[in-house]
């Protein structure tokens, strides 16, 4: 699909450190980033590094220890199934037809998803989905501390609770309630944050889209150019120097899909937004394509992110929304979740 005149007027501006990564290391397989950190972007060595061992609890992106308490893989799996059930229930019916999703994204999309999936839950839990809590962990834990201490904690069996809130309702005592609120945020926030960011990225990169272009292809191509999970950290480990002698025994390893997704040795016309490339590519078996991690340990939320993103994108396309033609610059800050900071959507004239 050729770029429209609208997309050709848009410029994506990466934060200086991200821009330096792309400028200095694109096309390299292994390179030193810091005195104690090696960057990896080549598909073969990436496969070997990520397959060498499972992620430790501190390397897992979502279920790191919470308040100093380990989250077992069994608990993480159970929580994942619970939020997955809540997402499926939210998707069981049609989207509201009177929803206007114009305005600043990803905030507008995030708020819509929060209300769609979690709208029945008590305010003290829903407020944990606020994007403002991303500003500092201290703010998040302050909100959790207050929410756990307030009277009126939800009770098991209360009508209308999502499965995730029902889990939280089982907590007794202040410390358990703090932990339950932390788990609620850890499970639900990444779904809302990631999907809204992904759709905003897709719209910035390619809207308006050709009517024949599938939402699936648009999402996959957006994940290539602006992967929300743009790096994968592995702490120093004895397996890694044995894979490549450029990695020292004390070196942490930072795997960078940000670079492999743009490598000209792997992609035809890598800087262009071309959804049609996915007509013939398998996203689970394309070298260097790691939007949800390695085959040995895929991100737990990928089966929720894709259908939600396609649903939301479909709604935006059907209701005639597109990127404000007056917006020509999209800034991509250096954050854990890679995305355009703000995309203004308006109704097409």
mmCIF file of C-alpha atoms in Angstrom:
data_model
loop_
_atom_site.group_PDB
_atom_site.id
_atom_site.type_symbol
_atom_site.label_atom_id
_atom_site.label_comp_id
_atom_site.label_asym_id
_atom_site.label_seq_id
_atom_site.Cartn_x
_atom_site.Cartn_y
_atom_site.Cartn_z
ATOM 1 C CA UNK A 1 0.000 0.000 0.000
ATOM 2 C CA UNK A 2 1.670 3.269 -1.060
ATOM 3 C CA UNK A 3 1.994 5.936 1.604
ATOM 4 C CA UNK A 4 -0.796 8.500 1.495
ATOM 5 C CA UNK A 5 0.005 12.182 1.213
ATOM 6 C CA UNK A 6 -1.123 12.507 4.851
ATOM 7 C CA UNK A 7 1.399 9.981 6.165
ATOM 8 C CA UNK A 8 4.201 11.521 4.115
ATOM 9 C CA UNK A 9 3.758 14.819 5.970
ATOM 10 C CA UNK A 10 4.204 13.155 9.380
ATOM 11 C CA UNK A 11 7.576 12.970 11.083
ATOM 12 C CA UNK A 12 8.290 10.577 13.962
ATOM 13 C CA UNK A 13 10.837 12.045 16.364
ATOM 14 C CA UNK A 14 12.515 9.568 18.711
ATOM 15 C CA UNK A 15 13.962 10.560 22.075
ATOM 16 C CA UNK A 16 17.717 11.223 21.696
ATOM 17 C CA UNK A 17 18.826 7.907 23.217
ATOM 18 C CA UNK A 18 16.452 5.924 21.024
ATOM 19 C CA UNK A 19 17.526 7.877 17.949
ATOM 20 C CA UNK A 20 21.180 7.210 18.832
ATOM 21 C CA UNK A 21 20.500 3.477 19.132
ATOM 22 C CA UNK A 22 19.001 3.399 15.651
ATOM 23 C CA UNK A 23 21.655 5.646 14.135
ATOM 24 C CA UNK A 24 24.685 3.976 15.704
ATOM 25 C CA UNK A 25 23.758 0.286 15.835
ATOM 26 C CA UNK A 26 21.231 -0.540 13.126
ATOM 27 C CA UNK A 27 22.382 -3.655 11.271
ATOM 28 C CA UNK A 28 24.810 -4.770 14.002
ATOM 29 C CA UNK A 29 24.319 -8.101 15.731
ATOM 30 C CA UNK A 30 26.311 -7.577 18.960
ATOM 31 C CA UNK A 31 27.662 -4.278 20.311
ATOM 32 C CA UNK A 32 28.649 -2.648 23.585
ATOM 33 C CA UNK A 33 26.178 -0.135 25.003
ATOM 34 C CA UNK A 34 27.653 0.495 28.457
ATOM 35 C CA UNK A 35 30.718 -0.737 30.356
ATOM 36 C CA UNK A 36 28.531 -3.506 31.785
ATOM 37 C CA UNK A 37 25.870 -3.924 29.064
ATOM 38 C CA UNK A 38 25.930 -5.586 25.648
ATOM 39 C CA UNK A 39 23.287 -4.880 23.036
ATOM 40 C CA UNK A 40 22.039 -7.724 20.842
ATOM 41 C CA UNK A 41 19.954 -7.321 17.684
ATOM 42 C CA UNK A 42 21.026 -10.104 15.311
ATOM 43 C CA UNK A 43 18.285 -12.740 14.978
ATOM 44 C CA UNK A 44 20.547 -15.783 15.399
ATOM 45 C CA UNK A 45 22.263 -14.621 18.577
ATOM 46 C CA UNK A 46 18.954 -13.254 19.884
ATOM 47 C CA UNK A 47 17.435 -16.712 19.530
ATOM 48 C CA UNK A 48 20.347 -18.301 21.352
ATOM 49 C CA UNK A 49 20.412 -15.768 24.200
ATOM 50 C CA UNK A 50 16.681 -15.902 24.887
ATOM 51 C CA UNK A 51 16.508 -19.680 24.563
ATOM 52 C CA UNK A 52 19.493 -20.214 26.898
ATOM 53 C CA UNK A 53 17.421 -19.946 30.069
ATOM 54 C CA UNK A 54 14.040 -18.754 31.318
ATOM 55 C CA UNK A 55 13.614 -15.216 32.578
ATOM 56 C CA UNK A 56 14.167 -14.807 36.300
ATOM 57 C CA UNK A 57 11.436 -13.257 38.440
ATOM 58 C CA UNK A 58 13.167 -9.842 38.326
ATOM 59 C CA UNK A 59 13.485 -9.988 34.522
ATOM 60 C CA UNK A 60 9.831 -10.787 33.843
ATOM 61 C CA UNK A 61 8.154 -7.637 32.502
ATOM 62 C CA UNK A 62 4.849 -7.937 34.396
ATOM 63 C CA UNK A 63 5.093 -10.309 37.308
ATOM 64 C CA UNK A 64 8.187 -9.031 39.098
ATOM 65 C CA UNK A 65 8.194 -9.332 42.913
ATOM 66 C CA UNK A 66 5.530 -7.128 44.480
ATOM 67 C CA UNK A 67 6.205 -5.424 47.840
ATOM 68 C CA UNK A 68 9.183 -7.790 48.140
ATOM 69 C CA UNK A 69 6.940 -10.828 47.671
ATOM 70 C CA UNK A 70 7.612 -13.243 44.842
ATOM 71 C CA UNK A 71 4.823 -13.964 42.386
ATOM 72 C CA UNK A 72 5.003 -17.632 41.494
ATOM 73 C CA UNK A 73 4.506 -18.789 37.927
ATOM 74 C CA UNK A 74 1.391 -20.640 39.112
ATOM 75 C CA UNK A 75 -0.114 -17.445 40.520
ATOM 76 C CA UNK A 76 0.917 -15.449 37.438
ATOM 77 C CA UNK A 77 -0.760 -18.032 35.218
ATOM 78 C CA UNK A 78 -3.939 -17.961 37.297
ATOM 79 C CA UNK A 79 -4.108 -14.145 37.239
ATOM 80 C CA UNK A 80 -3.514 -14.162 33.490
ATOM 81 C CA UNK A 81 -6.402 -16.572 32.939
ATOM 82 C CA UNK A 82 -8.615 -14.373 35.095
ATOM 83 C CA UNK A 83 -7.980 -11.131 33.202
ATOM 84 C CA UNK A 84 -8.239 -13.122 29.964
ATOM 85 C CA UNK A 85 -11.736 -14.179 30.990
ATOM 86 C CA UNK A 86 -12.658 -10.582 31.762
ATOM 87 C CA UNK A 87 -11.439 -9.490 28.320
ATOM 88 C CA UNK A 88 -13.413 -12.261 26.597
ATOM 89 C CA UNK A 89 -16.552 -11.251 28.482
ATOM 90 C CA UNK A 90 -16.061 -7.607 27.462
ATOM 91 C CA UNK A 91 -15.673 -8.691 23.840
ATOM 92 C CA UNK A 92 -18.736 -10.946 23.891
ATOM 93 C CA UNK A 93 -21.099 -8.132 22.976
ATOM 94 C CA UNK A 94 -20.940 -5.382 20.361
ATOM 95 C CA UNK A 95 -19.121 -2.156 21.131
ATOM 96 C CA UNK A 96 -21.308 0.812 22.054
ATOM 97 C CA UNK A 97 -22.265 2.524 18.816
ATOM 98 C CA UNK A 98 -22.453 6.026 20.285
ATOM 99 C CA UNK A 99 -18.867 6.182 21.556
ATOM 100 C CA UNK A 100 -16.837 9.089 20.177
ATOM 101 C CA UNK A 101 -13.142 8.209 20.285
ATOM 102 C CA UNK A 102 -11.886 11.480 18.845
ATOM 103 C CA UNK A 103 -9.342 13.363 20.934
ATOM 104 C CA UNK A 104 -5.838 12.686 22.222
ATOM 105 C CA UNK A 105 -4.577 9.117 21.966
ATOM 106 C CA UNK A 106 -3.504 6.822 23.553
ATOM 107 C CA UNK A 107 -5.348 8.433 26.509
ATOM 108 C CA UNK A 108 -8.789 8.304 24.845
ATOM 109 C CA UNK A 109 -8.421 4.670 23.818
ATOM 110 C CA UNK A 110 -7.045 3.708 27.214
ATOM 111 C CA UNK A 111 -9.995 5.260 29.041
ATOM 112 C CA UNK A 112 -12.452 3.512 26.727
ATOM 113 C CA UNK A 113 -10.816 0.104 27.279
ATOM 114 C CA UNK A 114 -10.660 0.613 31.030
ATOM 115 C CA UNK A 115 -14.393 1.291 31.151
ATOM 116 C CA UNK A 116 -15.222 -1.482 28.691
ATOM 117 C CA UNK A 117 -13.340 -4.194 30.588
ATOM 118 C CA UNK A 118 -13.350 -2.957 34.187
ATOM 119 C CA UNK A 119 -16.229 -0.486 34.320
ATOM 120 C CA UNK A 120 -18.205 -2.549 36.845
ATOM 121 C CA UNK A 121 -15.434 -2.600 39.430
ATOM 122 C CA UNK A 122 -15.159 -0.345 42.517
ATOM 123 C CA UNK A 123 -13.527 3.016 41.958
ATOM 124 C CA UNK A 124 -10.564 2.226 44.231
ATOM 125 C CA UNK A 125 -9.607 -0.528 41.776
ATOM 126 C CA UNK A 126 -10.449 1.244 38.529
ATOM 127 C CA UNK A 127 -8.390 4.265 39.554
ATOM 128 C CA UNK A 128 -5.324 2.031 39.397
ATOM 129 C CA UNK A 129 -5.693 2.227 35.605
ATOM 130 C CA UNK A 130 -4.949 5.964 35.543
ATOM 131 C CA UNK A 131 -2.119 6.802 33.153
ATOM 132 C CA UNK A 132 -1.016 9.480 35.599
ATOM 133 C CA UNK A 133 0.216 6.730 37.901
ATOM 134 C CA UNK A 134 2.914 6.040 35.307
ATOM 135 C CA UNK A 135 4.650 9.267 36.345
ATOM 136 C CA UNK A 136 6.297 7.695 39.398
ATOM 137 C CA UNK A 137 6.051 4.381 41.288
ATOM 138 C CA UNK A 138 5.704 6.354 44.534
ATOM 139 C CA UNK A 139 2.406 7.803 43.343
ATOM 140 C CA UNK A 140 1.121 4.324 42.483
ATOM 141 C CA UNK A 141 1.999 2.898 45.874
ATOM 142 C CA UNK A 142 0.486 5.917 47.645
ATOM 143 C CA UNK A 143 -2.826 5.340 45.844
ATOM 144 C CA UNK A 144 -2.654 1.638 46.704
ATOM 145 C CA UNK A 145 -1.890 2.373 50.358
ATOM 146 C CA UNK A 146 -4.924 4.655 50.660
ATOM 147 C CA UNK A 147 -7.201 2.277 48.742
ATOM 148 C CA UNK A 148 -6.228 -0.669 50.939
ATOM 149 C CA UNK A 149 -6.874 1.300 54.143
ATOM 150 C CA UNK A 150 -10.259 2.799 53.279
ATOM 151 C CA UNK A 151 -13.407 1.097 54.614
ATOM 152 C CA UNK A 152 -15.863 -0.546 52.261
ATOM 153 C CA UNK A 153 -13.539 -3.131 50.712
ATOM 154 C CA UNK A 154 -15.420 -5.211 48.092
ATOM 155 C CA UNK A 155 -16.709 -8.552 49.323
ATOM 156 C CA UNK A 156 -16.600 -11.925 47.585
ATOM 157 C CA UNK A 157 -19.915 -12.459 45.862
ATOM 158 C CA UNK A 158 -20.647 -8.765 45.287
ATOM 159 C CA UNK A 159 -22.666 -8.374 42.106
ATOM 160 C CA UNK A 160 -21.007 -7.084 38.975
ATOM 161 C CA UNK A 161 -17.357 -7.600 39.877
ATOM 162 C CA UNK A 162 -14.965 -8.696 37.173
ATOM 163 C CA UNK A 163 -13.027 -11.865 37.810
ATOM 164 C CA UNK A 164 -9.951 -9.790 38.627
ATOM 165 C CA UNK A 165 -11.846 -7.704 41.190
ATOM 166 C CA UNK A 166 -13.378 -10.849 42.666
ATOM 167 C CA UNK A 167 -9.845 -12.136 43.312
ATOM 168 C CA UNK A 168 -9.000 -8.866 45.075
ATOM 169 C CA UNK A 169 -12.182 -9.094 47.152
ATOM 170 C CA UNK A 170 -10.852 -12.235 48.829
ATOM 171 C CA UNK A 171 -8.014 -10.300 50.480
ATOM 172 C CA UNK A 172 -8.276 -9.781 54.238
ATOM 173 C CA UNK A 173 -6.155 -7.379 56.238
ATOM 174 C CA UNK A 174 -4.275 -4.294 55.121
ATOM 175 C CA UNK A 175 -1.140 -6.002 53.766
ATOM 176 C CA UNK A 176 -3.094 -8.544 51.723
ATOM 177 C CA UNK A 177 -5.281 -5.791 50.307
ATOM 178 C CA UNK A 178 -2.212 -3.797 49.263
ATOM 179 C CA UNK A 179 -0.883 -6.880 47.521
ATOM 180 C CA UNK A 180 -4.250 -7.560 45.862
ATOM 181 C CA UNK A 181 -4.413 -4.009 44.492
ATOM 182 C CA UNK A 182 -0.876 -4.328 43.174
ATOM 183 C CA UNK A 183 -1.775 -7.553 41.373
ATOM 184 C CA UNK A 184 -4.920 -5.935 39.948
ATOM 185 C CA UNK A 185 -2.851 -3.136 38.427
ATOM 186 C CA UNK A 186 -0.078 -5.459 37.236
ATOM 187 C CA UNK A 187 -2.608 -7.620 35.382
ATOM 188 C CA UNK A 188 -5.033 -5.069 33.943
ATOM 189 C CA UNK A 189 -2.936 -1.971 33.276
ATOM 190 C CA UNK A 190 -0.633 -3.561 30.665
ATOM 191 C CA UNK A 191 -3.651 -4.651 28.619
ATOM 192 C CA UNK A 192 -5.192 -1.173 28.525
ATOM 193 C CA UNK A 193 -1.872 0.655 28.154
ATOM 194 C CA UNK A 194 -0.468 -1.611 25.461
ATOM 195 C CA UNK A 195 -3.577 -1.832 23.290
ATOM 196 C CA UNK A 196 -4.279 1.899 23.303
ATOM 197 C CA UNK A 197 -0.629 2.678 22.562
ATOM 198 C CA UNK A 198 -0.495 0.110 19.773
ATOM 199 C CA UNK A 199 -3.609 1.473 18.053
ATOM 200 C CA UNK A 200 -2.368 5.059 18.418
ATOM 201 C CA UNK A 201 0.938 4.015 16.853
ATOM 202 C CA UNK A 202 -0.835 2.303 13.962
ATOM 203 C CA UNK A 203 -2.963 5.351 13.252
ATOM 204 C CA UNK A 204 0.039 7.649 13.348
ATOM 205 C CA UNK A 205 2.072 5.435 11.038
ATOM 206 C CA UNK A 206 -0.543 4.641 8.426
ATOM 207 C CA UNK A 207 -3.947 6.344 8.647
ATOM 208 C CA UNK A 208 -5.964 6.755 6.530
ATOM 209 C CA UNK A 209 -5.894 3.115 5.492
ATOM 210 C CA UNK A 210 -7.052 1.499 2.290
ATOM 211 C CA UNK A 211 -10.440 -0.153 2.922
ATOM 212 C CA UNK A 212 -9.068 -3.511 1.741
ATOM 213 C CA UNK A 213 -6.198 -3.559 4.256
ATOM 214 C CA UNK A 214 -6.952 -6.004 7.113
ATOM 215 C CA UNK A 215 -6.723 -4.764 10.675
ATOM 216 C CA UNK A 216 -4.467 -7.736 11.416
ATOM 217 C CA UNK A 217 -1.830 -6.545 8.957
ATOM 218 C CA UNK A 218 -1.994 -2.980 10.221
ATOM 219 C CA UNK A 219 -1.415 -4.114 13.807
ATOM 220 C CA UNK A 220 1.459 -6.432 12.864
ATOM 221 C CA UNK A 221 3.200 -3.680 10.894
ATOM 222 C CA UNK A 222 2.704 -1.186 13.712
ATOM 223 C CA UNK A 223 4.286 -3.701 16.095
ATOM 224 C CA UNK A 224 7.251 -3.881 13.746
ATOM 225 C CA UNK A 225 8.000 -0.154 13.465
ATOM 226 C CA UNK A 226 7.017 0.854 16.990
ATOM 227 C CA UNK A 227 7.146 -2.277 19.170
ATOM 228 C CA UNK A 228 5.727 -1.328 22.592
ATOM 229 C CA UNK A 229 8.138 -3.850 24.163
ATOM 230 C CA UNK A 230 11.226 -2.513 22.437
ATOM 231 C CA UNK A 231 13.869 -4.225 24.599
ATOM 232 C CA UNK A 232 14.302 -7.425 26.587
ATOM 233 C CA UNK A 233 16.752 -7.411 29.496
ATOM 234 C CA UNK A 234 18.707 -10.437 30.647
ATOM 235 C CA UNK A 235 21.048 -10.037 33.598
ATOM 236 C CA UNK A 236 24.592 -11.357 33.422
ATOM 237 C CA UNK A 237 24.604 -15.146 33.316
ATOM 238 C CA UNK A 238 27.254 -17.802 32.591
ATOM 239 C CA UNK A 239 25.325 -19.065 29.561
ATOM 240 C CA UNK A 240 25.915 -15.890 27.568
ATOM 241 C CA UNK A 241 29.734 -15.697 27.185
ATOM 242 C CA UNK A 242 29.580 -19.262 25.869
ATOM 243 C CA UNK A 243 27.215 -18.077 23.117
ATOM 244 C CA UNK A 244 29.420 -15.194 21.952
ATOM 245 C CA UNK A 245 32.837 -14.181 23.292
ATOM 246 C CA UNK A 246 31.959 -10.501 22.888
ATOM 247 C CA UNK A 247 29.712 -10.937 25.940
ATOM 248 C CA UNK A 248 31.680 -10.861 29.172
ATOM 249 C CA UNK A 249 30.836 -12.843 32.315
ATOM 250 C CA UNK A 250 29.620 -9.688 34.076
ATOM 251 C CA UNK A 251 27.749 -8.177 31.136
ATOM 252 C CA UNK A 252 24.017 -7.729 31.175
ATOM 253 C CA UNK A 253 22.409 -8.328 27.778
ATOM 254 C CA UNK A 254 19.824 -6.011 26.236
ATOM 255 C CA UNK A 255 18.003 -7.624 23.292
ATOM 256 C CA UNK A 256 16.641 -4.895 21.005
ATOM 257 C CA UNK A 257 13.609 -5.583 18.788
ATOM 258 C CA UNK A 258 13.690 -1.830 18.138
ATOM 259 C CA UNK A 259 16.690 -2.552 15.900
ATOM 260 C CA UNK A 260 15.961 -6.029 14.546
ATOM 261 C CA UNK A 261 12.529 -4.811 13.389
ATOM 262 C CA UNK A 262 14.276 -2.214 11.207
ATOM 263 C CA UNK A 263 17.276 -4.227 10.014
ATOM 264 C CA UNK A 264 17.615 -3.791 6.223
ATOM 265 C CA UNK A 265 19.105 -7.287 6.015
ATOM 266 C CA UNK A 266 15.810 -8.706 7.317
ATOM 267 C CA UNK A 267 13.171 -6.397 5.856
ATOM 268 C CA UNK A 268 12.435 -4.992 2.443
ATOM 269 C CA UNK A 269 12.087 -1.191 2.645
ATOM 270 C CA UNK A 270 12.288 -1.382 6.469
ATOM 271 C CA UNK A 271 11.429 2.236 7.281
ATOM 272 C CA UNK A 272 8.172 2.192 5.313
ATOM 273 C CA UNK A 273 4.810 1.275 6.786
ATOM 274 C CA UNK A 274 3.740 -1.595 4.542
ATOM 275 C CA UNK A 275 0.937 -3.737 6.044
ATOM 276 C CA UNK A 276 0.770 -5.825 2.878
ATOM 277 C CA UNK A 277 4.104 -7.460 3.747
ATOM 278 C CA UNK A 278 2.163 -9.560 6.282
ATOM 279 C CA UNK A 279 0.103 -11.211 3.572
ATOM 280 C CA UNK A 280 2.982 -13.654 3.124
ATOM 281 C CA UNK A 281 4.763 -13.583 6.488
ATOM 282 C CA UNK A 282 4.102 -15.631 9.626
ATOM 283 C CA UNK A 283 4.572 -13.331 12.646
ATOM 284 C CA UNK A 284 5.449 -16.313 14.846
ATOM 285 C CA UNK A 285 8.182 -17.489 12.485
ATOM 286 C CA UNK A 286 9.795 -14.369 11.016
ATOM 287 C CA UNK A 287 13.482 -13.882 11.961
ATOM 288 C CA UNK A 288 14.078 -10.826 14.104
ATOM 289 C CA UNK A 289 10.383 -10.128 14.757
ATOM 290 C CA UNK A 290 9.845 -10.148 18.525
ATOM 291 C CA UNK A 291 6.975 -7.838 19.488
ATOM 292 C CA UNK A 292 5.891 -10.234 22.256
ATOM 293 C CA UNK A 293 9.212 -11.815 23.095
ATOM 294 C CA UNK A 294 10.908 -15.025 22.026
ATOM 295 C CA UNK A 295 9.182 -18.272 21.085
ATOM 296 C CA UNK A 296 10.627 -19.867 24.224
ATOM 297 C CA UNK A 297 8.689 -17.471 26.487
ATOM 298 C CA UNK A 298 6.034 -15.363 24.769
ATOM 299 C CA UNK A 299 4.402 -12.428 26.535
ATOM 300 C CA UNK A 300 1.389 -13.630 28.527
ATOM 301 C CA UNK A 301 -0.879 -10.916 27.150
ATOM 302 C CA UNK A 302 -0.425 -11.382 23.419
ATOM 303 C CA UNK A 303 -3.699 -13.305 22.969
ATOM 304 C CA UNK A 304 -5.582 -10.421 24.567
ATOM 305 C CA UNK A 305 -3.703 -7.554 22.938
ATOM 306 C CA UNK A 306 -4.290 -8.592 19.313
ATOM 307 C CA UNK A 307 -8.091 -9.030 19.385
ATOM 308 C CA UNK A 308 -8.601 -5.895 21.485
ATOM 309 C CA UNK A 309 -6.345 -3.834 19.220
ATOM 310 C CA UNK A 310 -8.117 -5.069 16.091
ATOM 311 C CA UNK A 311 -11.528 -4.388 17.642
ATOM 312 C CA UNK A 312 -10.562 -0.864 18.634
ATOM 313 C CA UNK A 313 -8.911 -0.127 15.294
ATOM 314 C CA UNK A 314 -11.966 -1.418 13.451
ATOM 315 C CA UNK A 315 -14.206 0.923 15.439
ATOM 316 C CA UNK A 316 -11.948 3.900 14.673
ATOM 317 C CA UNK A 317 -11.941 3.090 10.959
ATOM 318 C CA UNK A 318 -15.724 2.535 10.756
ATOM 319 C CA UNK A 319 -16.507 5.811 12.517
ATOM 320 C CA UNK A 320 -14.387 7.876 10.137
ATOM 321 C CA UNK A 321 -11.672 8.968 12.541
ATOM 322 C CA UNK A 322 -8.211 9.849 11.313
ATOM 323 C CA UNK A 323 -5.131 11.732 12.478
ATOM 324 C CA UNK A 324 -5.582 15.489 12.710
ATOM 325 C CA UNK A 325 -4.054 16.836 9.466
ATOM 326 C CA UNK A 326 -2.608 19.738 11.468
ATOM 327 C CA UNK A 327 -0.424 17.336 13.465
ATOM 328 C CA UNK A 328 2.863 16.739 11.665
ATOM 329 C CA UNK A 329 5.178 15.736 14.528
ATOM 330 C CA UNK A 330 4.859 12.625 16.669
ATOM 331 C CA UNK A 331 7.267 12.404 19.602
ATOM 332 C CA UNK A 332 8.371 9.005 20.907
ATOM 333 C CA UNK A 333 9.733 9.407 24.465
ATOM 334 C CA UNK A 334 12.142 7.054 26.199
ATOM 335 C CA UNK A 335 9.702 4.952 28.210
ATOM 336 C CA UNK A 336 9.256 1.276 28.947
ATOM 337 C CA UNK A 337 6.256 1.203 26.595
ATOM 338 C CA UNK A 338 7.302 2.564 23.214
ATOM 339 C CA UNK A 339 4.792 4.772 21.474
ATOM 340 C CA UNK A 340 3.918 8.163 20.077
ATOM 341 C CA UNK A 341 3.306 10.464 23.031
ATOM 342 C CA UNK A 342 0.101 11.948 21.651
ATOM 343 C CA UNK A 343 -1.867 11.382 18.454
ATOM 344 C CA UNK A 344 -4.832 13.676 17.901
ATOM 345 C CA UNK A 345 -7.771 11.976 16.203
ATOM 346 C CA UNK A 346 -10.475 13.940 14.425
ATOM 347 C CA UNK A 347 -13.449 13.082 12.272
ATOM 348 C CA UNK A 348 -12.502 13.015 8.608
ATOM 349 C CA UNK A 349 -14.042 15.883 6.712
#
